[in-house]
PDB file of C-alpha atoms and ligand atoms in Angstrom:
ATOM      1  CA  MET A 177      13.626  -0.159  18.821  1.00 84.00           C
ATOM      2  CA  THR A 178      12.522   1.610  15.663  1.00 97.00           C
ATOM      3  CA  ARG A 179       8.884   1.314  14.752  1.00 98.00           C
ATOM      4  CA  ALA A 180       8.076   2.276  11.154  1.00 98.00           C
ATOM      5  CA  ILE A 181       4.830   2.690   9.245  1.00 98.00           C
ATOM      6  CA  TYR A 182       4.202   2.192   5.528  1.00 98.00           C
ATOM      7  CA  PRO A 183       0.839   3.773   4.672  1.00 98.00           C
ATOM      8  CA  GLY A 184      -1.050   3.439   1.400  1.00 97.00           C
ATOM      9  CA  SER A 185      -4.320   2.691  -0.336  1.00 95.00           C
ATOM     10  CA  PHE A 186      -3.146  -0.762  -1.470  1.00 97.00           C
ATOM     11  CA  ASP A 187      -6.074  -1.112  -3.913  1.00 96.00           C
ATOM     12  CA  PRO A 188      -4.675  -3.695  -4.542  1.00 98.00           C
ATOM     13  CA  PRO A 189      -1.150  -4.319  -3.167  1.00 98.00           C
ATOM     14  CA  THR A 190       1.418  -4.886  -5.938  1.00 98.00           C
ATOM     15  CA  ASN A 191       4.831  -6.528  -6.038  1.00 98.00           C
ATOM     16  CA  GLY A 192       6.261  -2.997  -5.898  1.00 98.00           C
ATOM     17  CA  HIS A 193       4.543  -2.514  -2.513  1.00 98.00           C
ATOM     18  CA  LEU A 194       5.678  -5.949  -1.356  1.00 98.00           C
ATOM     19  CA  ASP A 195       9.276  -5.161  -2.303  1.00 98.00           C
ATOM     20  CA  VAL A 196       9.201  -1.967  -0.200  1.00 98.00           C
ATOM     21  CA  ILE A 197       7.598  -3.889   2.697  1.00 98.00           C
ATOM     22  CA  GLU A 198      10.280  -6.599   2.595  1.00 98.00           C
ATOM     23  CA  ARG A 199      13.148  -4.104   2.480  1.00 98.00           C
ATOM     24  CA  ALA A 200      11.667  -1.920   5.243  1.00 98.00           C
ATOM     25  CA  SER A 201      10.993  -4.976   7.414  1.00 98.00           C
ATOM     26  CA  HIS A 202      14.727  -5.734   7.276  1.00 98.00           C
ATOM     27  CA  ALA A 203      15.664  -2.148   8.091  1.00 98.00           C
ATOM     28  CA  PHE A 204      13.348  -1.609  11.081  1.00 98.00           C
ATOM     29  CA  ALA A 205      12.508  -3.622  14.189  1.00 98.00           C
ATOM     30  CA  GLU A 206       8.780  -3.369  13.566  1.00 98.00           C
ATOM     31  CA  LEU A 207       6.809  -2.331  10.499  1.00 98.00           C
ATOM     32  CA  LEU A 208       3.139  -1.375  10.474  1.00 98.00           C
ATOM     33  CA  VAL A 209       1.571  -1.542   7.030  1.00 98.00           C
ATOM     34  CA  ALA A 210      -1.453   0.730   7.238  1.00 98.00           C
ATOM     35  CA  VAL A 211      -4.333   0.616   4.792  1.00 98.00           C
ATOM     36  CA  VAL A 212      -5.628   4.157   4.603  1.00 95.00           C
ATOM     37  CA  VAL A 213      -9.079   5.236   3.573  1.00 85.00           C
ATOM     38  CA  ASN A 214      -8.007   7.872   1.057  1.00 73.00           C
ATOM     39  CA  PRO A 215     -10.828  10.400   0.562  1.00 74.00           C
ATOM     40  CA  GLN A 216      -9.291  11.374  -2.792  1.00 73.00           C
ATOM     41  CA  LYS A 217      -9.778   7.858  -4.121  1.00 69.00           C
ATOM     42  CA  ARG A 218     -13.540   7.595  -3.734  1.00 75.00           C
ATOM     43  CA  HIS A 219     -14.268   4.347  -5.522  1.00 87.00           C
ATOM     44  CA  PRO A 220     -11.838   1.686  -4.338  1.00 91.00           C
ATOM     45  CA  MET A 221     -12.196  -1.678  -6.053  1.00 92.00           C
ATOM     46  CA  PHE A 222     -11.438  -3.641  -2.890  1.00 95.00           C
ATOM     47  CA  THR A 223     -12.994  -3.198   0.554  1.00 93.00           C
ATOM     48  CA  LEU A 224     -10.789  -2.380   3.520  1.00 94.00           C
ATOM     49  CA  ASP A 225     -11.209  -5.967   4.726  1.00 96.00           C
ATOM     50  CA  GLU A 226     -10.146  -7.374   1.366  1.00 97.00           C
ATOM     51  CA  ARG A 227      -7.099  -5.120   1.183  1.00 97.00           C
ATOM     52  CA  GLU A 228      -6.038  -6.080   4.694  1.00 98.00           C
ATOM     53  CA  ARG A 229      -6.538  -9.774   3.940  1.00 98.00           C
ATOM     54  CA  MET A 230      -4.493  -9.601   0.708  1.00 98.00           C
ATOM     55  CA  LEU A 231      -1.685  -7.834   2.579  1.00 98.00           C
ATOM     56  CA  ARG A 232      -1.764 -10.205   5.551  1.00 98.00           C
ATOM     57  CA  GLU A 233      -1.471 -13.228   3.250  1.00 98.00           C
ATOM     58  CA  SER A 234       1.266 -11.581   1.177  1.00 98.00           C
ATOM     59  CA  VAL A 235       3.474 -10.769   4.188  1.00 98.00           C
ATOM     60  CA  ALA A 236       2.903 -13.988   6.152  1.00 98.00           C
ATOM     61  CA  HIS A 237       6.624 -14.790   5.769  1.00 98.00           C
ATOM     62  CA  LEU A 238       7.683 -11.563   7.536  1.00 98.00           C
ATOM     63  CA  GLY A 239       7.544 -11.887  11.333  1.00 97.00           C
ATOM     64  CA  ASN A 240       7.901  -8.194  12.240  1.00 98.00           C
ATOM     65  CA  VAL A 241       5.186  -6.819   9.935  1.00 98.00           C
ATOM     66  CA  ARG A 242       1.683  -5.974  11.192  1.00 98.00           C
ATOM     67  CA  ILE A 243      -1.231  -4.978   8.984  1.00 98.00           C
ATOM     68  CA  CYS A 244      -3.605  -2.304  10.279  1.00 98.00           C
ATOM     69  CA  HIS A 245      -5.874   0.443   8.988  1.00 97.00           C
ATOM     70  CA  PHE A 246      -6.951   3.923   9.980  1.00 96.00           C
ATOM     71  CA  ARG A 247      -9.136   6.822   8.904  1.00 93.00           C
ATOM     72  CA  GLY A 248      -8.148  10.449   9.309  1.00 94.00           C
ATOM     73  CA  LEU A 249      -4.714  12.001   9.475  1.00 96.00           C
ATOM     74  CA  LEU A 250      -1.584   9.887   9.233  1.00 98.00           C
ATOM     75  CA  ALA A 251       0.106  12.357  11.605  1.00 98.00           C
ATOM     76  CA  ASP A 252      -2.498  11.616  14.315  1.00 98.00           C
ATOM     77  CA  TYR A 253      -2.167   7.860  13.853  1.00 98.00           C
ATOM     78  CA  VAL A 254       1.618   8.082  13.957  1.00 98.00           C
ATOM     79  CA  ARG A 255       1.484   9.926  17.258  1.00 97.00           C
ATOM     80  CA  ALA A 256      -1.136   7.593  18.769  1.00 97.00           C
ATOM     81  CA  GLU A 257       0.847   4.479  17.769  1.00 98.00           C
ATOM     82  CA  LYS A 258       4.208   5.956  18.806  1.00 98.00           C
ATOM     83  CA  VAL A 259       5.687   5.429  15.342  1.00 98.00           C
ATOM     84  CA  ASP A 260       9.255   6.673  14.807  1.00 98.00           C
ATOM     85  CA  VAL A 261       9.416   6.881  11.036  1.00 98.00           C
ATOM     86  CA  ILE A 262       7.162   6.892   7.977  1.00 98.00           C
ATOM     87  CA  VAL A 263       8.319   4.831   4.978  1.00 98.00           C
ATOM     88  CA  LYS A 264       7.331   5.564   1.380  1.00 98.00           C
ATOM     89  CA  GLY A 265       8.426   4.169  -1.976  1.00 97.00           C
ATOM     90  CA  LEU A 266       9.519   6.444  -4.820  1.00 97.00           C
ATOM     91  CA  ARG A 267       9.148   5.062  -8.331  1.00 95.00           C
ATOM     92  CA  VAL A 268       9.858   7.969 -10.645  1.00 92.00           C
ATOM     93  CA  VAL A 269      10.763  11.645 -10.375  1.00 91.00           C
ATOM     94  CA  SER A 270       7.116  12.700 -10.691  1.00 90.00           C
ATOM     95  CA  ASP A 271       6.319  10.870  -7.433  1.00 91.00           C
ATOM     96  CA  PHE A 272       8.780  13.123  -5.662  1.00 93.00           C
ATOM     97  CA  GLU A 273       6.856  16.394  -5.936  1.00 92.00           C
ATOM     98  CA  SER A 274       3.718  15.276  -4.125  1.00 92.00           C
ATOM     99  CA  GLU A 275       5.650  13.070  -1.711  1.00 97.00           C
ATOM    100  CA  MET A 276       7.858  15.969  -0.682  1.00 97.00           C
ATOM    101  CA  ALA A 277       4.882  18.144   0.271  1.00 97.00           C
ATOM    102  CA  THR A 278       3.270  15.235   2.123  1.00 97.00           C
ATOM    103  CA  ALA A 279       6.466  14.409   4.001  1.00 98.00           C
ATOM    104  CA  LEU A 280       6.985  18.018   5.059  1.00 98.00           C
ATOM    105  CA  MET A 281       3.357  18.349   6.155  1.00 98.00           C
ATOM    106  CA  ASN A 282       3.538  15.118   8.144  1.00 98.00           C
ATOM    107  CA  ARG A 283       6.715  16.278   9.853  1.00 98.00           C
ATOM    108  CA  THR A 284       5.140  19.656  10.631  1.00 98.00           C
ATOM    109  CA  LEU A 285       2.119  17.924  12.174  1.00 98.00           C
ATOM    110  CA  SER A 286       3.799  15.042  13.990  1.00 98.00           C
ATOM    111  CA  ASP A 287       7.547  15.701  14.111  1.00 97.00           C
ATOM    112  CA  VAL A 288       8.042  12.314  12.434  1.00 98.00           C
ATOM    113  CA  ASP A 289      10.291  12.077   9.372  1.00 98.00           C
ATOM    114  CA  THR A 290       9.557  10.197   6.145  1.00 98.00           C
ATOM    115  CA  LEU A 291      12.264   7.946   4.723  1.00 98.00           C
ATOM    116  CA  PHE A 292      12.048   7.064   1.045  1.00 97.00           C
ATOM    117  CA  LEU A 293      13.063   3.788  -0.541  1.00 98.00           C
ATOM    118  CA  MET A 294      13.706   3.824  -4.280  1.00 96.00           C
ATOM    119  CA  SER A 295      11.425   1.280  -5.917  1.00 95.00           C
ATOM    120  CA  ASP A 296      13.163  -1.652  -7.480  1.00 95.00           C
ATOM    121  CA  GLN A 297      13.592  -0.923 -11.194  1.00 95.00           C
ATOM    122  CA  ARG A 298      11.524  -4.017 -12.040  1.00 96.00           C
ATOM    123  CA  PHE A 299       8.502  -2.278 -10.507  1.00 96.00           C
ATOM    124  CA  SER A 300       9.062   1.382 -11.378  1.00 95.00           C
ATOM    125  CA  PHE A 301       6.154   1.302 -13.854  1.00 96.00           C
ATOM    126  CA  VAL A 302       3.803  -0.703 -11.635  1.00 97.00           C
ATOM    127  CA  SER A 303       0.876   0.998  -9.899  1.00 97.00           C
ATOM    128  CA  SER A 304      -2.349  -0.378  -8.455  1.00 97.00           C
ATOM    129  CA  SER A 305      -4.379   1.439 -11.103  1.00 95.00           C
ATOM    130  CA  ILE A 306      -2.410   0.150 -14.110  1.00 97.00           C
ATOM    131  CA  VAL A 307      -2.543  -3.390 -12.701  1.00 98.00           C
ATOM    132  CA  LYS A 308      -6.347  -3.179 -12.282  1.00 96.00           C
ATOM    133  CA  GLU A 309      -6.866  -1.771 -15.766  1.00 96.00           C
ATOM    134  CA  VAL A 310      -4.747  -4.434 -17.465  1.00 97.00           C
ATOM    135  CA  PHE A 311      -6.174  -7.309 -15.419  1.00 96.00           C
ATOM    136  CA  PHE A 312      -9.836  -6.425 -15.935  1.00 93.00           C
ATOM    137  CA  LEU A 313      -9.228  -6.014 -19.685  1.00 95.00           C
ATOM    138  CA  GLY A 314      -7.852  -9.555 -19.765  1.00 94.00           C
ATOM    139  CA  GLY A 315      -4.099  -8.918 -19.535  1.00 96.00           C
ATOM    140  CA  ASP A 316      -1.591 -11.045 -17.601  1.00 97.00           C
ATOM    141  CA  VAL A 317      -0.412  -9.357 -14.385  1.00 97.00           C
ATOM    142  CA  SER A 318       0.858 -12.496 -12.686  1.00 95.00           C
ATOM    143  CA  GLY A 319       4.445 -11.197 -12.318  1.00 95.00           C
ATOM    144  CA  LEU A 320       3.288  -7.875 -10.943  1.00 98.00           C
ATOM    145  CA  VAL A 321       1.154  -8.763  -7.897  1.00 98.00           C
ATOM    146  CA  PRO A 322       1.553 -11.270  -5.047  1.00 98.00           C
ATOM    147  CA  GLU A 323      -0.235 -14.611  -5.457  1.00 98.00           C
ATOM    148  CA  PRO A 324      -2.997 -13.849  -2.865  1.00 98.00           C
ATOM    149  CA  VAL A 325      -3.774 -10.633  -4.768  1.00 98.00           C
ATOM    150  CA  LEU A 326      -4.036 -12.453  -8.072  1.00 97.00           C
ATOM    151  CA  ARG A 327      -6.506 -14.873  -6.447  1.00 97.00           C
ATOM    152  CA  MET A 328      -8.624 -12.063  -4.988  1.00 96.00           C
ATOM    153  CA  MET A 329      -8.648 -10.221  -8.328  1.00 96.00           C
ATOM    154  CA  SER A 330      -9.764 -13.363 -10.114  1.00 95.00           C
ATOM    155  CA  THR A 331     -12.599 -13.767  -7.591  1.00 93.00           C
ATOM    156  CA  LYS A 332     -13.641 -10.140  -8.182  1.00 90.00           C
ATOM    157  CA  ARG A 333     -13.601 -10.675 -11.924  1.00 86.00           C
ATOM    158  CA  SER A 334     -15.818 -13.778 -11.625  1.00 87.00           C
ATOM    159  CA  GLU A 335     -18.244 -11.940  -9.299  1.00 86.00           C
ATOM    160  CA  ARG A 336     -18.443  -9.089 -11.806  1.00 80.00           C
ATOM    161  CA  SER A 337     -19.011 -11.357 -14.732  1.00 76.00           C
ATOM    162  CA  HIS A 338     -21.794 -13.225 -12.829  1.00 78.00           C
ATOM    163  CA  ARG A 339     -23.412  -9.901 -11.923  1.00 80.00           C
ATOM    164  CA  ASN A 340     -23.277  -8.827 -15.557  1.00 77.00           C
ATOM    165  CA  GLY A 341     -24.883 -12.105 -16.615  1.00 74.00           C
ATOM    166  CA  GLY A 342     -21.747 -13.550 -18.197  1.00 63.00           C
TER     167      GLY A 342
HETATM  168  O1  PNS B 463      -1.284   4.592  -1.893  1.00 66.12           O
HETATM  169  P1  PNS B 463      -1.605   6.058  -1.873  1.00 66.12           P
HETATM  170  O2  PNS B 463      -3.065   6.316  -2.166  1.00 66.12           O
HETATM  171  O3  PNS B 463      -0.699   6.871  -2.765  1.00 66.12           O
HETATM  172  O4  PNS B 463      -1.304   6.546  -0.373  1.00 66.12           O
HETATM  173  C1  PNS B 463      -1.537   7.885   0.007  1.00 66.12           C
HETATM  174  C2  PNS B 463      -1.727   7.938   1.524  1.00 66.12           C
HETATM  175  C3  PNS B 463      -2.922   7.087   1.906  1.00 66.12           C
HETATM  176  C4  PNS B 463      -0.484   7.444   2.202  1.00 66.12           C
HETATM  177  C5  PNS B 463      -1.995   9.409   1.930  1.00 66.12           C
HETATM  178  O5  PNS B 463      -3.092   9.875   1.211  1.00 66.12           O
HETATM  179  C6  PNS B 463      -2.259   9.562   3.416  1.00 66.12           C
HETATM  180  O6  PNS B 463      -1.355   9.544   4.200  1.00 66.12           O
HETATM  181  N1  PNS B 463      -3.557   9.719   3.786  1.00 66.12           N
HETATM  182  C7  PNS B 463      -3.951   9.886   5.179  1.00 66.12           C
HETATM  183  C8  PNS B 463      -4.636  11.245   5.378  1.00 66.12           C
HETATM  184  C9  PNS B 463      -3.597  12.318   5.620  1.00 66.12           C
HETATM  185  O7  PNS B 463      -2.850  12.290   6.571  1.00 66.12           O
HETATM  186  N2  PNS B 463      -3.579  13.316   4.715  1.00 66.12           N
HETATM  187  C10 PNS B 463      -2.654  14.410   4.769  1.00 66.12           C
HETATM  188  C11 PNS B 463      -1.331  14.036   4.125  1.00 66.12           C
HETATM  189  S1  PNS B 463      -0.181  15.369   4.264  1.00 66.12           S
END
């Protein structure tokens, strides 16, 4: 039985992430989707809890997917959870450079390989940061994020506007 892990910041999850999750869930017996506290992204918009909740609601239709989180090294988590393979999405060529170094480092540390899925072309331009920027400037991102994410983003926007007196 192959146990895979799809790690990411998911701040917030997009339809590009969901597409990778759905395809990986068909390819592997079990898929862990791990929300990672990424020290390089110091000011996440959503808390860990919120990110996990958005993911859980977005993958409710997939029986072999489990949402989790961890801090620290992916290689350590992979070993502790007896994961067989790491899954990542590749959108464009520029993703490849950093992903290659990460994959090789993770294999050096844990002996676990990374398998890449090409992002669906509909989502090759979609990232969490572009979605946040467009949404909070009033743009329509409804085709780009799962419904539970759109709801959570709308709640965030209302909270912000209340805080700012609007
Ligand atoms: O969605 P992101 O932010 O591009 O995902 C990057 C992530 C979280 C998968 C990556 O930063 C990661 O694996 N972080 C865990 C810490 C770690 O193991 N760092 C060394 C990577 S070689």
